[in-house]
CSV table of C-alpha atoms in Angstrom, one decimal:
chain,number,residue,atom,x,y,z
K,1,MET,CA,-38.9,25.7,15.5
K,2,ASN,CA,-41.9,25.9,13.2
K,3,HIS,CA,-45.5,25.6,13.8
K,4,LEU,CA,-45.7,21.7,12.7
K,5,THR,CA,-43.0,20.9,15.0
K,6,LEU,CA,-44.3,23.1,17.9
K,7,ALA,CA,-47.6,21.3,17.3
K,8,ILE,CA,-46.4,17.8,17.7
K,9,CYS,CA,-44.3,18.6,20.6
K,10,ILE,CA,-47.1,20.0,22.4
K,11,TRP,CA,-48.6,16.8,21.6
K,12,PHE,CA,-45.9,14.8,23.2
K,13,ALA,CA,-46.2,17.0,26.2
K,14,SER,CA,-49.7,14.9,26.8
K,15,ALA,CA,-47.7,11.8,27.3
K,16,PRO,CA,-48.1,10.6,29.8
K,17,TYR,CA,-49.6,11.0,33.6
K,18,LEU,CA,-51.2,8.8,36.1
K,19,ASN,CA,-53.1,9.9,39.2
K,20,GLY,CA,-51.2,11.3,41.7
K,21,GLU,CA,-47.9,11.1,39.7
K,22,GLU,CA,-45.2,13.3,38.2
K,23,TYR,CA,-43.0,13.1,34.9
K,24,ARG,CA,-40.6,14.8,33.2
K,25,ILE,CA,-40.9,14.8,29.3
K,26,ASP,CA,-37.7,15.6,27.3
K,27,LEU,CA,-38.7,16.7,23.5
K,28,GLN,CA,-36.2,17.0,20.8
K,29,SER,CA,-36.4,17.7,16.7
K,30,ASN,CA,-33.8,16.1,14.7
K,31,GLY,CA,-31.9,15.3,17.8
K,32,ILE,CA,-31.7,19.0,18.8
K,33,GLU,CA,-33.2,19.6,22.6
K,34,LEU,CA,-36.6,21.6,22.2
K,35,ASP,CA,-38.2,21.8,25.6
K,36,VAL,CA,-38.6,20.0,29.1
K,37,VAL,CA,-42.1,19.6,30.2
K,38,GLU,CA,-43.2,18.8,34.0
K,39,LEU,CA,-46.6,16.9,34.0
K,40,ASP,CA,-48.8,16.4,37.1
K,41,ILE,CA,-51.9,15.2,38.1
K,42,LYS,CA,-54.1,15.3,41.2
K,43,ASP,CA,-57.5,15.1,42.3
K,44,GLY,CA,-59.1,15.1,38.7
K,45,ILE,CA,-57.2,18.1,37.6
K,46,ALA,CA,-54.4,17.5,35.0
K,47,THR,CA,-51.7,20.1,34.7
K,48,ALA,CA,-48.6,20.6,32.2
K,49,THR,CA,-45.8,22.7,32.4
K,50,VAL,CA,-43.1,24.2,30.5
K,51,GLY,CA,-41.5,27.6,31.6
K,52,ASP,CA,-43.6,30.0,32.9
K,53,THR,CA,-46.7,28.4,31.1
K,54,THR,CA,-49.3,26.0,32.6
K,55,GLU,CA,-52.1,24.7,30.9
K,56,ARG,CA,-55.2,22.9,33.1
K,57,PHE,CA,-57.5,20.2,32.3
K,58,ASP,CA,-60.4,18.8,34.4
K,59,LEU,CA,-60.7,15.1,34.0
K,60,LYS,CA,-63.8,14.6,35.8
K,61,GLN,CA,-65.4,17.1,33.9
K,62,ASN,CA,-63.7,16.3,30.4
K,63,ARG,CA,-63.0,20.1,29.9
K,64,TRP,CA,-59.4,22.2,29.7
K,65,TRP,CA,-59.1,25.7,30.7
K,66,ASN,CA,-59.0,28.5,27.7
K,67,GLU,CA,-56.9,31.2,29.0
K,68,ALA,CA,-57.8,33.7,26.2
K,69,SER,CA,-61.6,33.5,26.9
K,70,GLY,CA,-61.4,32.5,30.6
K,71,GLN,CA,-63.9,29.6,30.1
K,72,TRP,CA,-63.9,25.8,30.3
K,73,VAL,CA,-64.1,24.1,27.0
K,74,THR,CA,-65.9,20.9,27.0
K,75,LEU,CA,-65.3,17.4,25.0
K,76,SER,CA,-68.8,18.1,23.7
K,77,GLN,CA,-68.0,21.5,22.3
K,78,CYS,CA,-64.5,20.2,21.1
K,79,LYS,CA,-65.9,17.7,19.3
K,80,THR,CA,-68.6,20.2,17.5
K,81,TRP,CA,-65.7,22.3,16.6
K,82,ALA,CA,-63.7,19.4,14.9
K,83,ALA,CA,-66.6,18.4,13.2
K,84,GLN,CA,-67.3,21.9,11.6
K,85,SER,CA,-63.7,22.3,10.9
K,86,ASN,CA,-63.3,19.4,8.8
K,87,LYS,CA,-66.3,20.4,6.8
K,88,ARG,CA,-64.8,23.6,6.0
K,89,THR,CA,-61.5,22.0,5.1
K,90,LYS,CA,-62.9,19.6,3.0
K,91,ALA,CA,-65.1,22.6,1.2
K,92,SER,CA,-61.8,24.4,0.4
K,93,SER,CA,-59.7,21.5,-0.5
K,94,ALA,CA,-59.1,23.2,-3.8
K,95,SER,CA,-57.1,25.9,-2.3
K,96,ILE,CA,-54.9,23.6,-0.3
K,97,PRO,CA,-51.1,23.8,-1.8
K,98,PRO,CA,-50.4,20.9,-3.8
K,99,HIS,CA,-47.4,19.7,-2.1
K,100,VAL,CA,-49.3,19.2,1.3
K,101,ARG,CA,-52.7,18.6,-0.2
K,102,SER,CA,-52.8,14.5,0.1
K,103,PHE,CA,-51.5,15.0,3.6
K,104,VAL,CA,-54.1,17.4,4.7
K,105,LEU,CA,-57.0,15.3,3.2
K,106,TRP,CA,-55.3,12.1,5.0
K,107,SER,CA,-55.4,14.1,8.4
K,108,LEU,CA,-59.3,14.8,8.0
K,109,ASN,CA,-60.0,10.9,8.2
K,110,PRO,CA,-56.6,9.1,9.4
K,111,MET,CA,-56.0,5.4,8.8
K,112,TYR,CA,-53.1,3.6,9.9
K,113,GLU,CA,-51.7,0.1,9.9
K,114,SER,CA,-51.3,-0.9,13.2
K,115,LYS,CA,-48.5,-3.7,14.8
K,116,ALA,CA,-48.1,-4.2,18.5
K,117,THR,CA,-45.3,-6.8,19.4
K,118,GLY,CA,-44.7,-6.6,23.1
K,119,THR,CA,-44.3,-3.4,24.2
K,120,LEU,CA,-43.8,-1.9,20.7
K,121,LEU,CA,-46.6,-0.4,18.9
K,122,THR,CA,-46.2,1.3,15.4
K,123,LEU,CA,-48.4,3.1,13.5
K,124,THR,CA,-47.6,3.9,9.8
K,125,SER,CA,-49.7,5.5,7.2
K,126,GLY,CA,-47.3,7.2,4.4
K,127,GLN,CA,-48.1,10.3,5.9
K,128,PHE,CA,-47.6,10.2,9.8
K,129,ASP,CA,-45.6,7.1,11.3
K,130,TYR,CA,-45.5,6.5,15.0
K,131,HIS,CA,-42.8,4.2,16.6
K,132,ILE,CA,-44.4,4.0,20.4
K,133,MET,CA,-41.7,2.2,23.1
K,134,GLY,CA,-43.5,1.9,26.4
K,135,GLU,CA,-44.2,-0.8,29.1
K,136,LYS,CA,-47.8,-2.6,29.9
K,137,SER,CA,-49.4,-1.6,33.2
K,138,ASN,CA,-51.7,-2.6,35.4
K,139,ARG,CA,-52.5,0.7,36.6
K,140,ASP,CA,-55.8,2.4,35.7
K,141,LEU,CA,-54.6,4.7,32.6
K,142,SER,CA,-58.1,6.3,31.9
K,143,ASN,CA,-57.1,9.4,33.5
K,144,TYR,CA,-53.7,9.8,31.0
K,145,PHE,CA,-55.8,8.8,27.9
K,146,GLY,CA,-58.6,11.4,28.8
K,147,TYR,CA,-56.1,14.1,29.5
K,148,ALA,CA,-54.5,13.1,26.1
K,149,LYS,CA,-57.5,13.3,24.2
K,150,LEU,CA,-58.8,16.7,25.7
K,151,ASN,CA,-54.9,18.2,24.8
K,152,ALA,CA,-55.2,16.9,21.1
K,153,TYR,CA,-58.7,19.0,20.8
K,154,LYS,CA,-56.9,21.8,22.7
K,155,LYS,CA,-54.3,22.4,20.4
K,156,ALA,CA,-56.3,22.0,17.2
K,157,MET,CA,-58.5,24.7,18.6
K,158,THR,CA,-56.0,27.2,19.4
K,159,GLU,CA,-53.3,26.5,16.9
K,160,ARG,CA,-55.2,26.1,14.1
K,161,LYS,CA,-52.3,23.9,12.4
K,162,LEU,CA,-53.3,20.4,12.4
K,163,PRO,CA,-56.6,18.8,12.7
K,164,PRO,CA,-56.9,16.5,16.0
K,165,PHE,CA,-57.8,13.0,14.0
K,166,ALA,CA,-54.3,11.9,13.7
K,167,GLU,CA,-53.3,12.1,17.3
K,168,LEU,CA,-57.2,10.8,18.6
K,169,LYS,CA,-56.1,7.5,16.2
K,170,ALA,CA,-52.7,7.0,18.0
K,171,ILE,CA,-53.9,7.7,21.5
K,172,GLU,CA,-56.7,5.1,20.8
K,173,ALA,CA,-54.4,2.5,19.7
K,174,MET,CA,-52.2,3.0,22.8
K,175,GLU,CA,-55.4,2.6,25.3
K,176,ARG,CA,-56.8,-0.5,23.3
K,177,SER,CA,-52.9,-1.9,24.0
K,178,GLY,CA,-52.5,-0.9,27.4
K,179,ILE,CA,-49.1,0.5,26.6
K,180,LEU,CA,-47.9,3.5,29.0
K,181,PRO,CA,-45.6,5.5,26.6
K,182,ARG,CA,-41.6,5.7,27.2
K,183,LEU,CA,-40.1,6.9,24.0
K,184,ILE,CA,-42.4,7.9,21.1
K,185,THR,CA,-40.7,8.6,17.8
K,186,VAL,CA,-42.6,10.5,14.9
K,187,GLU,CA,-41.6,10.6,11.2
K,188,ILE,CA,-43.8,12.6,8.6
K,189,PRO,CA,-43.3,11.6,5.4
K,190,GLY,CA,-46.3,13.1,4.0
K,191,ILE,CA,-44.8,16.9,4.7
K,192,PRO,CA,-41.4,17.6,2.7
K,193,ASP,CA,-38.5,18.3,5.0
K,194,ALA,CA,-40.1,17.5,8.2
K,195,PRO,CA,-38.3,16.8,10.9
K,196,THR,CA,-38.2,13.7,13.2
K,197,ILE,CA,-39.9,14.1,16.5
K,198,LYS,CA,-38.7,12.4,19.6
K,199,MET,CA,-40.6,12.7,23.4
K,200,ARG,CA,-38.7,10.6,26.0
K,201,MET,CA,-40.5,10.3,29.4
K,202,SER,CA,-39.0,9.5,32.8
K,203,ASP,CA,-40.5,9.6,36.6
K,204,ARG,CA,-39.6,12.8,38.7
């Protein structure tokens, strides 16, 4: 699995979970199974487990646990880091390989064309294209969306592969529409030969 595929799949592991509920996430790349993620949230603490690895997110304090440093990282710290990283990338844009330069620059300030039809949400850009099938929910989804945003920042800060802004825009679109995702498909025309990634979510 390449780094881009891994980064996208870890993001899919954020989808979705609600207070006191458990979910199974099946991840695929070009139809090949990659991982199964077990998700749980209880008492304001979200956990995502893949094999022997478990990540923790404190939703009440808006922070995630960094195993490497042994410290909590707050949402405010995440935003500061992202702004500084954005500035550095723009300053060094001339050194970005030509075949991915447009994609990288787009990812610093991503824009989508959004269309919602019932429980289908599509976000297209020519760089990242999302097709999200889900269900409308009357339940409070704030825990899920809070977790998903923290997770987007965490991946960007620890993996240093993709900035968080494209994921955050997609999360915000789902939040506005009130959609609980059940199947997310991502195509990446901005990256040559990038795989098609799918996430299927089911209740445990």
